[in-house]
XYZ file of C-alpha atoms in Angstrom:
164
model
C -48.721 -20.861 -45.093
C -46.545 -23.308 -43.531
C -48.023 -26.885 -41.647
C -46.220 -27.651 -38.210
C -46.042 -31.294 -38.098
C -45.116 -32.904 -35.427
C -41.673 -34.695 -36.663
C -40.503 -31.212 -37.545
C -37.304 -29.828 -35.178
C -36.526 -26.541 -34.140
C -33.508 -25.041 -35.937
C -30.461 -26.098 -34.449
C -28.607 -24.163 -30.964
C -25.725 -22.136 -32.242
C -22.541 -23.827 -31.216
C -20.683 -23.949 -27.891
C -18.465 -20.487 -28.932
C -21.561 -18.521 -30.212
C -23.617 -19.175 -27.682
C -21.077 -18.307 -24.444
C -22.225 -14.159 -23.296
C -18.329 -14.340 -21.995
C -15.136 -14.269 -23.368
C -11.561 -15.759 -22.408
C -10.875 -12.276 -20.435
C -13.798 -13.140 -18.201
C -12.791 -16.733 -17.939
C -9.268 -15.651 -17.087
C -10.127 -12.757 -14.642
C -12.744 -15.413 -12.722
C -9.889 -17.656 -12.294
C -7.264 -15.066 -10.869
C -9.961 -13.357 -8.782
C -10.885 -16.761 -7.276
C -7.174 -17.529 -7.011
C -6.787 -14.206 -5.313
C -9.721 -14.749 -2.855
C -8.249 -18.503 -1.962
C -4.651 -16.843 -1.291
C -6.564 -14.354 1.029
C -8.387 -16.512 2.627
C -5.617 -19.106 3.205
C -3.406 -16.586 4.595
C -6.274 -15.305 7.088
C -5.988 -19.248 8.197
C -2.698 -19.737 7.997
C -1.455 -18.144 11.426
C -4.754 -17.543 13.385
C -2.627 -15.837 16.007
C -1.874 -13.154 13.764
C -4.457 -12.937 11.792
C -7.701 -13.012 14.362
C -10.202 -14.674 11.400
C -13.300 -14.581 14.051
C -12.552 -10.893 14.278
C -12.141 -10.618 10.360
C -15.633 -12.853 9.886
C -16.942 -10.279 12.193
C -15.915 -7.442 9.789
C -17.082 -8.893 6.966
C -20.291 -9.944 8.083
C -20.616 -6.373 9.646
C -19.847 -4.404 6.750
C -22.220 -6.276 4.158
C -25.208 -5.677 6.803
C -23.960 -2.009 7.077
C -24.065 -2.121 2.958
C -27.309 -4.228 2.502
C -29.251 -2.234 5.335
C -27.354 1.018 5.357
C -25.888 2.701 2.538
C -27.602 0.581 0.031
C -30.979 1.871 0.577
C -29.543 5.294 1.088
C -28.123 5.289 -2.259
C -30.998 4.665 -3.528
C -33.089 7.059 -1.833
C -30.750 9.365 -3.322
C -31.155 8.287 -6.985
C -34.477 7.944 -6.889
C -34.584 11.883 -5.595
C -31.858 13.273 -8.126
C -34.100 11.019 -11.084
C -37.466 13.554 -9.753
C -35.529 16.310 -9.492
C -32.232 17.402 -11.889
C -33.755 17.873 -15.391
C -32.829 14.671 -17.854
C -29.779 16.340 -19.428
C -28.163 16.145 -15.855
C -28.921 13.046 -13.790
C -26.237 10.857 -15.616
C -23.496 13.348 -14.338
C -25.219 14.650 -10.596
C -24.938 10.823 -9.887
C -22.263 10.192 -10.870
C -20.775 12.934 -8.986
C -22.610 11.839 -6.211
C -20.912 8.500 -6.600
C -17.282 9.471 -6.980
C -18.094 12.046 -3.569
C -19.544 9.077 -1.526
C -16.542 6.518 -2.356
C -13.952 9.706 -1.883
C -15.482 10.914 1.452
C -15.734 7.091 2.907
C -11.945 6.487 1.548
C -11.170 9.786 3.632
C -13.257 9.578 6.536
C -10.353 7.790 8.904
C -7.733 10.471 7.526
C -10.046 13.189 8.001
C -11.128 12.139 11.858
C -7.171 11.623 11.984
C -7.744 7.666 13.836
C -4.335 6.287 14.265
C -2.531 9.584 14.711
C 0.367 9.300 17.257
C 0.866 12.872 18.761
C 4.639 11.841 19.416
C 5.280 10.626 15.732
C 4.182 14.036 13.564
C 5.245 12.423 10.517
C 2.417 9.897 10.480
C -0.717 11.469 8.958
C 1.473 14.849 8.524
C -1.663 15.884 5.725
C -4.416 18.160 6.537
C -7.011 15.777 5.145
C -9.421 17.943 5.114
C -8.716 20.206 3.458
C -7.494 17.871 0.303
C -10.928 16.094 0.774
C -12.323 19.477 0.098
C -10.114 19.973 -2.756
C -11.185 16.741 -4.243
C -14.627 17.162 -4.234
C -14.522 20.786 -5.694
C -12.399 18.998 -8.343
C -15.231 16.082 -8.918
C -17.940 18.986 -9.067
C -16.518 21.509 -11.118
C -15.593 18.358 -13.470
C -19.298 17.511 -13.473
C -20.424 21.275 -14.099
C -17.917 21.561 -17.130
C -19.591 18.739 -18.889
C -22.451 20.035 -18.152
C -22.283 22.979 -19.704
C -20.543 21.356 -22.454
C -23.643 19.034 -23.103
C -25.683 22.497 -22.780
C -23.831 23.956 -25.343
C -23.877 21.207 -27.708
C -27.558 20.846 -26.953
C -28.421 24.440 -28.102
C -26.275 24.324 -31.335
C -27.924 20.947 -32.579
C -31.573 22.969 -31.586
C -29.788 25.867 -33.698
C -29.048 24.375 -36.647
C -31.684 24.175 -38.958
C -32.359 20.958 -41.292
C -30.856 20.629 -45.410
């Protein structure tokens, strides 16, 4: 058994390198995303007659409420009912699914409710958005139902096969 004395140190920290959880790509992609942020916000400063940055603080301060107190929670409430409900073999892909719907039906909503459309300029918003919304989301969920079945599948085979 081995004494602790008191002059004895711990092993030595691994060096600077080992020790850092991120790499030069994350170093690199912090510095252009913070460069990218400065350029945005610089430009919403640059010609406040323009730009209206009370109107744009108001927007951003709006939407993370609306994400913090709105669709956060709802997302969650969702999870938390697919995780009780959709056996274990299909949560991964119904939320998923769920995701990619949510982010595709709030990218679409302004397209679908047509806001912006000039009824003397038909060639603006000429799409029935609607209807490729739909489209989308029977792509998204027959995607989903195809892996499913292909996890299925490979689920009964490996229960099939019997062991050497």
């Amino acid at each position: 058994m081995r004494s602790s004395s008191a002059t004895e140190l711990p092993p030595p920290f691994a060096s600077d390198a080992e020790s850092s959880r991120y790499g030069p790509l994350f170093w690199m992609g912090v510095g252009l995303g913070w460069t990218a942020i400065a350029f945005g916000v610089w430009s919403l400063l640059a010609k406040p007659g323009a730009t209206h940055p009370a109107e744009a603080a108001a927007w951003v301060v709006g939407l993370a409420l609306a994400h913090d107190l709105l669709l956060a929670p709802i997302a969650l409430l969702v999870a938390w009912v697919v995780r009780r409900a959709a056996p274990r073999i299909a949560r991964g892909l119904v939320l998923g699914a769920l995701a990619i719907s949510a982010f595709v039906a709030l990218y679409a909503f302004p397209l679908v409710r047509r806001f912006g459309a000039q009824p003397d300029n038909p060639s603006f918003l000429p799409r029935d958005a609607a209807a490729g919304l739909t489209l989308v989301m029977a792509l998204v969920w027959v995607t989903a139902a195809v892996m499913l079945a292909g996890r299925l599948r490979q689920t009964r085979r490996a229960k099939g096969r019997k062991p050497r």
